Short mmCIF file of C-alpha atoms in Angstrom, two decimals:
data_model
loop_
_atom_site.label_atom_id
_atom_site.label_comp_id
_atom_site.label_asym_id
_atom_site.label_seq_id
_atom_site.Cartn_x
_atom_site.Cartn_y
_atom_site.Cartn_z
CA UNK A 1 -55.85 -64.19 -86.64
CA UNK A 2 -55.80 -62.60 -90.04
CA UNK A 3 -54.09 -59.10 -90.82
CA UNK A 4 -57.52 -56.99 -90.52
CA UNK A 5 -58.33 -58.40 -86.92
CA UNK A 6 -54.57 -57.57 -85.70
CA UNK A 7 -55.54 -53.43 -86.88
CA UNK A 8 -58.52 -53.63 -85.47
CA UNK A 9 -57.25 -55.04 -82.31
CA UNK A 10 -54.22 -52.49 -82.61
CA UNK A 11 -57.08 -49.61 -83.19
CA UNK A 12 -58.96 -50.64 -80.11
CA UNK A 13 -56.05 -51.07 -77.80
CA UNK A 14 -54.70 -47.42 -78.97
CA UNK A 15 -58.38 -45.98 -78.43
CA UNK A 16 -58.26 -47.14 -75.03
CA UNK A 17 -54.87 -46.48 -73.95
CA UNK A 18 -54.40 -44.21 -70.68
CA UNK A 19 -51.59 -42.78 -72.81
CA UNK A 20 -54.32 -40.26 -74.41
CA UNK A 21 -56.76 -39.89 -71.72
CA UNK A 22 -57.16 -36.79 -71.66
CA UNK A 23 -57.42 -36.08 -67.79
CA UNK A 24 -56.20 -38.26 -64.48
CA UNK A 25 -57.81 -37.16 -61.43
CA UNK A 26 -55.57 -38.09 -58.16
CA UNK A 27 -57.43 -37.75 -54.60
CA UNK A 28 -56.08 -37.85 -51.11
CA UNK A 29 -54.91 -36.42 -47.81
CA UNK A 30 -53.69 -32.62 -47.72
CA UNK A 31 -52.22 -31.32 -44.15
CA UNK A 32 -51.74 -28.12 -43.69
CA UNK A 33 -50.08 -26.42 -40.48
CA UNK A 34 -50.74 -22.74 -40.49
CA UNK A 35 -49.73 -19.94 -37.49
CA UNK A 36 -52.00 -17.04 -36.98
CA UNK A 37 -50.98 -14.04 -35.06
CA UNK A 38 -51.60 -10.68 -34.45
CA UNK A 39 -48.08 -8.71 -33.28
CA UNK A 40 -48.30 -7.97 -29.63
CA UNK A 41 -51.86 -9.10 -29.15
CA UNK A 42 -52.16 -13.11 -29.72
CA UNK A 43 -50.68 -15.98 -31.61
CA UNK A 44 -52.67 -19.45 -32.58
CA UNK A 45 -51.18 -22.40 -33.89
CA UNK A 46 -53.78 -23.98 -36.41
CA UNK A 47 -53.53 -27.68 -38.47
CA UNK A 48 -56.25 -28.50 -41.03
CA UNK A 49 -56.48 -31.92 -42.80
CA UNK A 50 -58.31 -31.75 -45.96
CA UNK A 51 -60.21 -34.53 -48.52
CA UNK A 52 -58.07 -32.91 -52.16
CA UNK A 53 -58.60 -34.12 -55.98
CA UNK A 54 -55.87 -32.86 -58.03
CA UNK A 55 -57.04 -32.95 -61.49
CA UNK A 56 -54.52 -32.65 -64.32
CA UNK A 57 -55.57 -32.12 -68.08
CA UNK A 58 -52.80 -33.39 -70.71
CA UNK A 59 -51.67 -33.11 -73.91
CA UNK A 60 -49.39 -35.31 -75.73
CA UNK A 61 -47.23 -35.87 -72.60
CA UNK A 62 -48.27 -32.38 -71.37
CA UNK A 63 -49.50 -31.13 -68.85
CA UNK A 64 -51.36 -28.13 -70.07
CA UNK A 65 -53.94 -26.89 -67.30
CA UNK A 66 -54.78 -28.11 -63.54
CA UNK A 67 -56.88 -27.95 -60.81
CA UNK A 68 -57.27 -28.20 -57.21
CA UNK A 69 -60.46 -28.85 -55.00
CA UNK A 70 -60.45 -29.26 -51.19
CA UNK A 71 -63.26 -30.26 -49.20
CA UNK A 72 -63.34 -30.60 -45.18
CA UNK A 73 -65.66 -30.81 -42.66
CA UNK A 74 -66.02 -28.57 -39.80
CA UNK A 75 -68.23 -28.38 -36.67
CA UNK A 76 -69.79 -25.64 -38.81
CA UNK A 77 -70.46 -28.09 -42.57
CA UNK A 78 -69.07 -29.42 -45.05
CA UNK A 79 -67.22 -27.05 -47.83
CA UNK A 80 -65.20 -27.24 -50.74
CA UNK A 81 -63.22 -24.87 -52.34
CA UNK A 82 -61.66 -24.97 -56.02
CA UNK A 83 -58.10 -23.48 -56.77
CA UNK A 84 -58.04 -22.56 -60.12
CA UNK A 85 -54.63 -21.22 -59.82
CA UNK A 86 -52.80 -24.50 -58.89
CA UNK A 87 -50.06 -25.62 -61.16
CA UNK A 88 -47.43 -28.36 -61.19
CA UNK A 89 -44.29 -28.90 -63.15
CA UNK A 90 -42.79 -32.59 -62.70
CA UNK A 91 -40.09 -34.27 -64.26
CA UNK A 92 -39.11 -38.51 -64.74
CA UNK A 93 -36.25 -39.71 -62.32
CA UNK A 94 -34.77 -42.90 -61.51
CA UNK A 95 -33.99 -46.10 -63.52
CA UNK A 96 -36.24 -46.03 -66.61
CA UNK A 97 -37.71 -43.04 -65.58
CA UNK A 98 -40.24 -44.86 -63.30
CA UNK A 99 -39.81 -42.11 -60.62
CA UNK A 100 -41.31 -38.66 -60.69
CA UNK A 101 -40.68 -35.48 -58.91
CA UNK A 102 -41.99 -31.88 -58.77
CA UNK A 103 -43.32 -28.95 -57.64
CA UNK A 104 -47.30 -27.51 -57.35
CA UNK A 105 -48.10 -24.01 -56.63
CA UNK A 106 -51.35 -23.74 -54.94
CA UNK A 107 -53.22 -20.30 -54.97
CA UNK A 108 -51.79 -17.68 -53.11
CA UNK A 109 -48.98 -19.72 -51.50
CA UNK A 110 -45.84 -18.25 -53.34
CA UNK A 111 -43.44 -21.53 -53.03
CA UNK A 112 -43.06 -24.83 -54.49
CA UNK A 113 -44.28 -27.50 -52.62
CA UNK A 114 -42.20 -30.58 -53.94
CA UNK A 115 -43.90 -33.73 -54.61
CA UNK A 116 -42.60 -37.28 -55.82
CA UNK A 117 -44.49 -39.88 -57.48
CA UNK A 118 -44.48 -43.26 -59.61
CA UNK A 119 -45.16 -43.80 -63.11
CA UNK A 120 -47.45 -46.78 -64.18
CA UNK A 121 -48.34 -48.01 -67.75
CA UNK A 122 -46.58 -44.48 -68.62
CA UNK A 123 -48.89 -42.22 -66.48
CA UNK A 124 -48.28 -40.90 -62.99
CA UNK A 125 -50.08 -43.38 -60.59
CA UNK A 126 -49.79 -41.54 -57.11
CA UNK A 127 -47.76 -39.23 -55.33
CA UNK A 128 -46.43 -38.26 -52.10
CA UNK A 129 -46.37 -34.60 -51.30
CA UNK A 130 -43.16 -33.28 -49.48
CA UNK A 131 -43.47 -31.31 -46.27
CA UNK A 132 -42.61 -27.53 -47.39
CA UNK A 133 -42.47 -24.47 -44.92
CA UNK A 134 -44.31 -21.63 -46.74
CA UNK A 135 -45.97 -18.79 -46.40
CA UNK A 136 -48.70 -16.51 -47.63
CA UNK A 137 -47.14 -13.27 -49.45
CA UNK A 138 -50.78 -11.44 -49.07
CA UNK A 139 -51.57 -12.21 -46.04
CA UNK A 140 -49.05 -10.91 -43.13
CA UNK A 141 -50.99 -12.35 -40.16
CA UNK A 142 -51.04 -16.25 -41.79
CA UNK A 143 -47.68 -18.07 -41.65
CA UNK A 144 -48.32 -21.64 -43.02
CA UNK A 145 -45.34 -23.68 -41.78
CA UNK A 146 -45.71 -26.97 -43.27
CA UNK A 147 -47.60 -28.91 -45.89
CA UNK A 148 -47.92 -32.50 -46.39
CA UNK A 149 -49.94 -34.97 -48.37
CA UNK A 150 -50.79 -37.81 -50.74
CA UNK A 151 -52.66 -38.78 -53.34
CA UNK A 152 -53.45 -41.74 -56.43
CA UNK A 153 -54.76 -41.87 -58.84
CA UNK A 154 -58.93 -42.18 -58.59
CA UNK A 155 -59.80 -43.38 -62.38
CA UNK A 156 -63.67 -42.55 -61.57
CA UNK A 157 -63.01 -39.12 -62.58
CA UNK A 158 -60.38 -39.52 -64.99
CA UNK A 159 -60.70 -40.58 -68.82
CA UNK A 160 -60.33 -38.84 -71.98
CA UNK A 161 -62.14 -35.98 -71.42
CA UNK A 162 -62.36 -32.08 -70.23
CA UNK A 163 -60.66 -30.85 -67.46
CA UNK A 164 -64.16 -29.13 -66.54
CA UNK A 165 -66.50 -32.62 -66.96
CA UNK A 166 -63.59 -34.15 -64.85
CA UNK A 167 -64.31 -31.41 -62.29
CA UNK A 168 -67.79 -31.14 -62.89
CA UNK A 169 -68.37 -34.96 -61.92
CA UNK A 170 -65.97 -34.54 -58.30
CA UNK A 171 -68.13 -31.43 -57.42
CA UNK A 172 -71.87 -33.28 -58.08
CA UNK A 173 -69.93 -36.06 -56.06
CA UNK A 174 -68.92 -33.85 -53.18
CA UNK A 175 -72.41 -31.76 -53.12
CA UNK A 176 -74.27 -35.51 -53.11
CA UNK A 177 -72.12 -35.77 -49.79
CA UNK A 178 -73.59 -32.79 -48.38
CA UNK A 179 -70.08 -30.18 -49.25
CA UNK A 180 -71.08 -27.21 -50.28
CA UNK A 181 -68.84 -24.11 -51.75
CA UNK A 182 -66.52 -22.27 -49.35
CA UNK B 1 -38.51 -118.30 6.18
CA UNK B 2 -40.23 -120.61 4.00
CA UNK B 3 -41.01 -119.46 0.16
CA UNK B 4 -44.87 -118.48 1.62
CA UNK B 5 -44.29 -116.67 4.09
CA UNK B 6 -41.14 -114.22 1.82
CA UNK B 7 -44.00 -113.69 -0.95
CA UNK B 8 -46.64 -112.66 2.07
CA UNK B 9 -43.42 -110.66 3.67
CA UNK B 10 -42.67 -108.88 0.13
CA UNK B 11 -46.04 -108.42 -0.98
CA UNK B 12 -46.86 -106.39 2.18
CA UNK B 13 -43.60 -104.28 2.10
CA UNK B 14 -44.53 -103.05 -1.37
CA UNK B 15 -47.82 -101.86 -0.16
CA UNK B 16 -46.38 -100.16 2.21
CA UNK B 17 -43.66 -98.34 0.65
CA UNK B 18 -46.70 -97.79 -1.93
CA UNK B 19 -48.52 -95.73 0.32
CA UNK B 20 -45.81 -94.30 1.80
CA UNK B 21 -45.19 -92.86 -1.52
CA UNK B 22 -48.51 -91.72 -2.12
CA UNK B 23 -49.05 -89.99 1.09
CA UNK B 24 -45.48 -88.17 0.22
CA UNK B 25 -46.97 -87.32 -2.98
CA UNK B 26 -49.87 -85.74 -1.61
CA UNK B 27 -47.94 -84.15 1.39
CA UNK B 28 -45.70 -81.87 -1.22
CA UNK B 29 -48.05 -81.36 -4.27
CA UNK B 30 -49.79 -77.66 -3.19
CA UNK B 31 -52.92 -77.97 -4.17
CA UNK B 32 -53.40 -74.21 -6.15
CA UNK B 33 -50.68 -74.81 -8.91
CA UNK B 34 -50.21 -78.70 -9.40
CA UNK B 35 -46.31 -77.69 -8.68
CA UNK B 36 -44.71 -79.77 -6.44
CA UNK B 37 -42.81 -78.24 -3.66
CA UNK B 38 -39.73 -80.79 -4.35
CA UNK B 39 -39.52 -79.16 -8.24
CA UNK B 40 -39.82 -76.03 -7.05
CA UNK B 41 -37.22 -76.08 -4.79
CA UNK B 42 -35.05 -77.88 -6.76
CA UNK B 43 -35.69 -74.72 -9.11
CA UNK B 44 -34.62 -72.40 -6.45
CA UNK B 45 -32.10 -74.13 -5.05
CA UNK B 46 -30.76 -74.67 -8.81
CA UNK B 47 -30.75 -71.14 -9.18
CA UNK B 48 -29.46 -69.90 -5.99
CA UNK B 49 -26.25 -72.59 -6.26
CA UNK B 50 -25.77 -73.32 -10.01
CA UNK B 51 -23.64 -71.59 -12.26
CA UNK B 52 -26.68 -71.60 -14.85
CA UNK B 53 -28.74 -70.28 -12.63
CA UNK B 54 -31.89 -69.93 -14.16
CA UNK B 55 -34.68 -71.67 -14.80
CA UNK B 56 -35.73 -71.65 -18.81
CA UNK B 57 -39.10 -69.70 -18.19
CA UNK B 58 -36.84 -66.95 -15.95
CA UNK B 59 -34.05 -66.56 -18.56
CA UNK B 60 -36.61 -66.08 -21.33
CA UNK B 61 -38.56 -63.43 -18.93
CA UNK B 62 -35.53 -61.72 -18.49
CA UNK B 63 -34.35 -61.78 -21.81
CA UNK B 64 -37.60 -60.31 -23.13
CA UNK B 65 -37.27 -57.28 -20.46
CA UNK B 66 -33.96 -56.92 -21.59
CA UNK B 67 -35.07 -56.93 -25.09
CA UNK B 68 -38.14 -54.69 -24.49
CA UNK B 69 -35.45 -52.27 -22.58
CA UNK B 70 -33.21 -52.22 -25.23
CA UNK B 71 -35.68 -51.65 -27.79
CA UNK B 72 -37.23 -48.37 -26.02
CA UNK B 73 -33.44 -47.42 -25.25
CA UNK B 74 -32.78 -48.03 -29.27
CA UNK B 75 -35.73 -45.95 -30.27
CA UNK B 76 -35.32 -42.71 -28.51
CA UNK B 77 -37.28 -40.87 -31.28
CA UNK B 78 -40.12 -43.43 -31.08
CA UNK B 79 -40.44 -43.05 -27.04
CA UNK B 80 -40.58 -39.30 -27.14
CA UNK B 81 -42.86 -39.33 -30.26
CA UNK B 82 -45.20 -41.62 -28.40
CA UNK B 83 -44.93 -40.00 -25.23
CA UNK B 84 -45.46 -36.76 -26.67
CA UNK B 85 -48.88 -37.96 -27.92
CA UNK B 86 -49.92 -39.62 -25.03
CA UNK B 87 -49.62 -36.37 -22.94
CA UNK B 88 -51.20 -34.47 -25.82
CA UNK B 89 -54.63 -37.40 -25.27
CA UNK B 90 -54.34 -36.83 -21.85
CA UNK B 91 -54.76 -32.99 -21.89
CA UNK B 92 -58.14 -31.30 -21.93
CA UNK B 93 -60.07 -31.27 -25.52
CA UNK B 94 -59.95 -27.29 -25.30
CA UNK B 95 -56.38 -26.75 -24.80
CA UNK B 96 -55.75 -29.73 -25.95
CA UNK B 97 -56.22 -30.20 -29.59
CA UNK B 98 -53.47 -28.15 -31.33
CA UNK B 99 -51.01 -30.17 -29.12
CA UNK B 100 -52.63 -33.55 -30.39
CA UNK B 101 -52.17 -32.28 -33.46
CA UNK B 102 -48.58 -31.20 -33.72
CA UNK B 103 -47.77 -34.51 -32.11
CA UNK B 104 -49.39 -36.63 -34.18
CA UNK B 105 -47.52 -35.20 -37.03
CA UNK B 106 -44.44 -36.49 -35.79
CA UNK B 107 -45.44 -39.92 -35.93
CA UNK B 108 -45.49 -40.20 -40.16
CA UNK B 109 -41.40 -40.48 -38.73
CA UNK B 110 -42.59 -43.65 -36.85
CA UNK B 111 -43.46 -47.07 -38.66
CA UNK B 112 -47.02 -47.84 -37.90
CA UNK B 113 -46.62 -50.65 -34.39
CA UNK B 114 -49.84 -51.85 -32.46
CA UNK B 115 -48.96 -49.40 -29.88
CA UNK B 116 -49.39 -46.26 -32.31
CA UNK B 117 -52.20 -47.96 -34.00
CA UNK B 118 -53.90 -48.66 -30.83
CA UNK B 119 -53.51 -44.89 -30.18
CA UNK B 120 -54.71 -43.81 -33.48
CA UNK B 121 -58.07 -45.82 -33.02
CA UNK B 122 -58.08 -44.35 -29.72
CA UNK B 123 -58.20 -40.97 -31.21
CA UNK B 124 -60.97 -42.19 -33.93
CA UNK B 125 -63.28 -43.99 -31.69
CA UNK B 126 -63.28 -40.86 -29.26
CA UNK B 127 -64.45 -38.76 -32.31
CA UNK B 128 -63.69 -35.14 -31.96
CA UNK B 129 -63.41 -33.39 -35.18
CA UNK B 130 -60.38 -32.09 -35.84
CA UNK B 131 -58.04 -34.73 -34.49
CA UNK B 132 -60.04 -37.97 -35.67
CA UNK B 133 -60.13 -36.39 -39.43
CA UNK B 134 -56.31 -35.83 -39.12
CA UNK B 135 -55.78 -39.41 -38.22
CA UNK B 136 -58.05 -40.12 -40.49
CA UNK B 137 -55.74 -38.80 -43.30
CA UNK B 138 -52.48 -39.92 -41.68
CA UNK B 139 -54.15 -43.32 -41.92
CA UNK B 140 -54.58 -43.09 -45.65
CA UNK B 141 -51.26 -42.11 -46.19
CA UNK B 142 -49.79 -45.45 -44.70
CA UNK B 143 -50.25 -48.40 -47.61
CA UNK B 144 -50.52 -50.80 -45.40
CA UNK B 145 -53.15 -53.33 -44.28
CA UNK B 146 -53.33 -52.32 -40.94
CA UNK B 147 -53.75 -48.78 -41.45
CA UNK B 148 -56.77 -49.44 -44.38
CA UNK B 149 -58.84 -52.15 -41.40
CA UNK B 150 -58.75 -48.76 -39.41
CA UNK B 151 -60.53 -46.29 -41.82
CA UNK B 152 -62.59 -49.63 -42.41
CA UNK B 153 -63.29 -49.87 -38.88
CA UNK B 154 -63.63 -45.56 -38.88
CA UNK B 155 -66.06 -45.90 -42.18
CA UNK B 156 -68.54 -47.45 -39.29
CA UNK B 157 -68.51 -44.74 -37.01
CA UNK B 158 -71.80 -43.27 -35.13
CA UNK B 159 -71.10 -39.99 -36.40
CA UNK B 160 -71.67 -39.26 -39.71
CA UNK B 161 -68.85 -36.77 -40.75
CA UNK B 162 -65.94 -39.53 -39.04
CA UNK B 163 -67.59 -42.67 -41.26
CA UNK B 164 -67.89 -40.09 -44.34
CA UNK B 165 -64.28 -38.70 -44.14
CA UNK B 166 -63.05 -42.32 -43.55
CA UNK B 167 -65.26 -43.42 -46.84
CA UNK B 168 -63.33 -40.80 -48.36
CA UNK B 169 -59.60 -42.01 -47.02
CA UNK B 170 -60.90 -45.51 -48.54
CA UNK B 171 -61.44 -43.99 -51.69
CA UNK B 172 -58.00 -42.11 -52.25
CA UNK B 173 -56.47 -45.47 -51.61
CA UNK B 174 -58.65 -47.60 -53.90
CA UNK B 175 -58.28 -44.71 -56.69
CA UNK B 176 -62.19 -45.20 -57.13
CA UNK B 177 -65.42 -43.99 -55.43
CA UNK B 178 -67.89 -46.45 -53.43
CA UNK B 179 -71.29 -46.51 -52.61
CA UNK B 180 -70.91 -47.35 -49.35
CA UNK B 181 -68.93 -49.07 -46.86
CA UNK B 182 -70.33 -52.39 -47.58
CA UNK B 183 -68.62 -52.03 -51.04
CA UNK B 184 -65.40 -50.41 -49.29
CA UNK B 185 -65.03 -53.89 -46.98
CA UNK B 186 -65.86 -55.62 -50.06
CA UNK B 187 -63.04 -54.26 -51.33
CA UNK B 188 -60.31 -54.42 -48.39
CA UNK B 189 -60.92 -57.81 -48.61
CA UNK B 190 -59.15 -58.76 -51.06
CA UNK B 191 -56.50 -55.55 -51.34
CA UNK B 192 -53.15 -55.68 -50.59
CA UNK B 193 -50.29 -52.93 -50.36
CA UNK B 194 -48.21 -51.94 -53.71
CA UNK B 195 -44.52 -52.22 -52.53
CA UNK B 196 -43.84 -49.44 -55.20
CA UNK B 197 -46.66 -47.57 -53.63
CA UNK B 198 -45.78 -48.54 -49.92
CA UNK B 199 -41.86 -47.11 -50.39
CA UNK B 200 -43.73 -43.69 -51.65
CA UNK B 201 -46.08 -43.42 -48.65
CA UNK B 202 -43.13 -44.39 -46.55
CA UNK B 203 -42.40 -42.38 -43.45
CA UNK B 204 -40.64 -39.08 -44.76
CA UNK B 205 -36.97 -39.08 -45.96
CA UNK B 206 -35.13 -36.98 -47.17
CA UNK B 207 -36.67 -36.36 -50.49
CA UNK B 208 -33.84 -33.83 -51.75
CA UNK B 209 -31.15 -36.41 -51.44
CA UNK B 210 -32.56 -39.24 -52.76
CA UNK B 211 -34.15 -37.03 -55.86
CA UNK B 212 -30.16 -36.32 -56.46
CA UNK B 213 -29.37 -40.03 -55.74
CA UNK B 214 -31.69 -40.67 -59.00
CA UNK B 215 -31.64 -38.16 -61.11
CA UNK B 216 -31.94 -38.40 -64.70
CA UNK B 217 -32.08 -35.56 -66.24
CA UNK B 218 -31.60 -36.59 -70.07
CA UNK B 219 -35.46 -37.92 -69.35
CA UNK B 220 -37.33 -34.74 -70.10
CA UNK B 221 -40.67 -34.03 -68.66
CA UNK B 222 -43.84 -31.74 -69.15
CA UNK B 223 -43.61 -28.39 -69.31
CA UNK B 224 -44.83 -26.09 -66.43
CA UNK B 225 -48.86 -24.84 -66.37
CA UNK B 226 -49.37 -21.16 -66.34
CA UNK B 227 -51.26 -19.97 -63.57
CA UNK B 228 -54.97 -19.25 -64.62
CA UNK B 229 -54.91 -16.27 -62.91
CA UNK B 230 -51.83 -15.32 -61.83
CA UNK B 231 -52.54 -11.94 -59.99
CA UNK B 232 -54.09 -13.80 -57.47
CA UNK B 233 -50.34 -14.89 -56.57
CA UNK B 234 -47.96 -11.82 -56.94
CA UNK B 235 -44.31 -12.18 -55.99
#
């Protein structure tokens, strides 16, 4: 192998590295266990369980903007809703720093929900979200108790490219599915 | 006696003690169980006298009741857990469901045994909404192979929104989108569970301590993203 097919090589294998994709998309199981109640008049004990891509842009190492869609089915259709407000914040634990944990911040719920995950090939692979008693700060009648979840990475909608495309292409997937917009 | 007549006498004692024998044979043998009466009194008799008083089929019995009782008596957690959600199946879909649900939250504290599996397909093949789609997601949190055949078996379902959600569960394992379930099986066929991945989707710990455990925090990581819009989440 001469010296010109080793930099080509080199070129190509840098090109294609999931080191500088430029967004991973991770999907999986959400569960969230809300109380309602209305002082003095009733209280209701509600549990949801919903489809959820988490899609992460990145920059150099970075994560510099996020997203969150959930989709669920009802006895009512299928919806989706997008939370342009999530955010997460992670660091590397553990013996080569192979481990990963966290926090997201989904919109409107005001506290961390911790998450820990595993690093593969130097990008996170899946994680495992953390039960985390919460509660909504608007919302006095909605007590959301606990919040638990997965998810890995799903490389169909990740690549080096926009955050939106990346969210563009799981919304024209969920809508061919028959979700529509909450 | 001459040497004639002793062969004759033999010959004709032997036939009788022959079919002696044979009508003994037949006399004790019962007829339902090929057991003869002689061995199975010698078992009881065996056990009612002997110091090792058991036959080898009775001591195992016993030792797997023993077993089975010490196991439930072991797993406290796992008995009420299960118990919990077998109550919650037997109650009326109406009141029902929030109860189901609750309870079959507890069991991500339970590793995933026929019994609980056999439940959760329970749940699935019955079909209501709310509780099959939960399962549905508890399922996909389990790496394991046993927990995938079910959203395989779920991805088949007569209604539409089950198979679809289980399609989805299927998907979020595979970290890749399908056609269709053909292509899912196609799949599961060959897929096994990531131990690294399996130890994640574990049933819960304590994720605090063991964070500590492993710290390192000379390793930095990526800095925090801004909330888009963050007066949509005042403090």
């Amino acid at each position: 192998m001469n010296i010109k097919s080793i930099i080509t090589t080199a070129a190509l294998a840098i090109l294609i590295s999931p080191a500088i994709a430029g967004v991973q998309t991770y999907q999986g199981s959400t569960r969230w266990s809300t109380t309602l109640f209305t002082p003095s008049i009733s209280t209701m004990a509600a549990t949801s369980s919903y489809t959820t891509y988490y899609i992460f842009e990145t920059s150099g190492g970075n994560v510099v903007d996020a997203l969150r869609i959930d989709a669920w089915t009802t006895t009512f259709g299928r919806f989706y809703y997008i939370d342009e407000s999530f955010s997460a914040d992670y660091s590397y634990f553990g013996p080569f720093g192979n481990d990963v944990a966290g926090g997201m911040e989904s919109d409107d719920v005001s506290a961390i929900l911790p998450f820990r995950g595993k690093l593969r090939y130097g990008i996170l692979d899946s994680f495992s979200l953390y039960r985390a008693v919460d509660y909504y700060t608007r919302n006095g009648n909605v007590d959301i108790s606990t919040i638990t979840g997965s998810a890995r990475l799903n490389t169909y909608f990740s690549g080096n490219i926009s955050l939106n495309r990346a969210a563009n292409e799981v919304l024209d997937y969920l809508e061919s599915r028959g979700f529509y917009e909450y | 006696m001459n040497p004639g007549s002793k062969q004759i006498a033999l010959a004709v004692g032997a036939v009788i003690i022959f079919i002696a024998g044979l009508m003994w044979g037949i006399h004790m043998v019962r007829p339902d169980q090929g057991v003869s009466v002689a061995e199975s009194n010698a078992r009881s008799s065996t056990a009612s006298t002997s110091g090792h008083s058991e036959s080898f089929n009775e001591s195992g019995d016993k030792r797997r009741t023993q077993k089975t009782k010490q196991t439930l008596s072991e797993n406290p957690l796992q008995e009420r857990i299960l118990s919990d959600l077998r109550a919650a199946m037997a109650m009326p879909k109406a009141t029902g469901t929030t109860s189901l649900l609750k309870a079959l939250e507890e069991t991500t504290k339970l590793p995933l045994t026929q019994d609980l599996l056999d439940d959760m397909r329970g749940i699935v093949d019955e079909g209501e909404i709310n509780s099959s789609h939960f399962v549905l997601s508890l399922m996909e949190q389990r790496e394991e192979k046993s927990s995938v055949d079910l959203l395989l078996h779920a991805a088949s379902h007569r209604d539409p929104d089950v198979a679809d959600r289980a399609l989805f569960a299927l998907e979020a394992v595979a970290g890749t989108v399908f056609k269709n379930r053909e292509e899912a099986a196609t799949w599961a066929a060959t897929w096994k569970p990531d131990p690294e991945r399996a130890k994640l989707f574990a049933p819960h710990q304590e994720p605090e301590e063991e964070a500590a455990a492993t710290a390192h925090p000379r390793i930095p990581g990526p800095r925090s993203v801004t909330p888009k819009n963050p007066e949509r989440n005042p403090e």
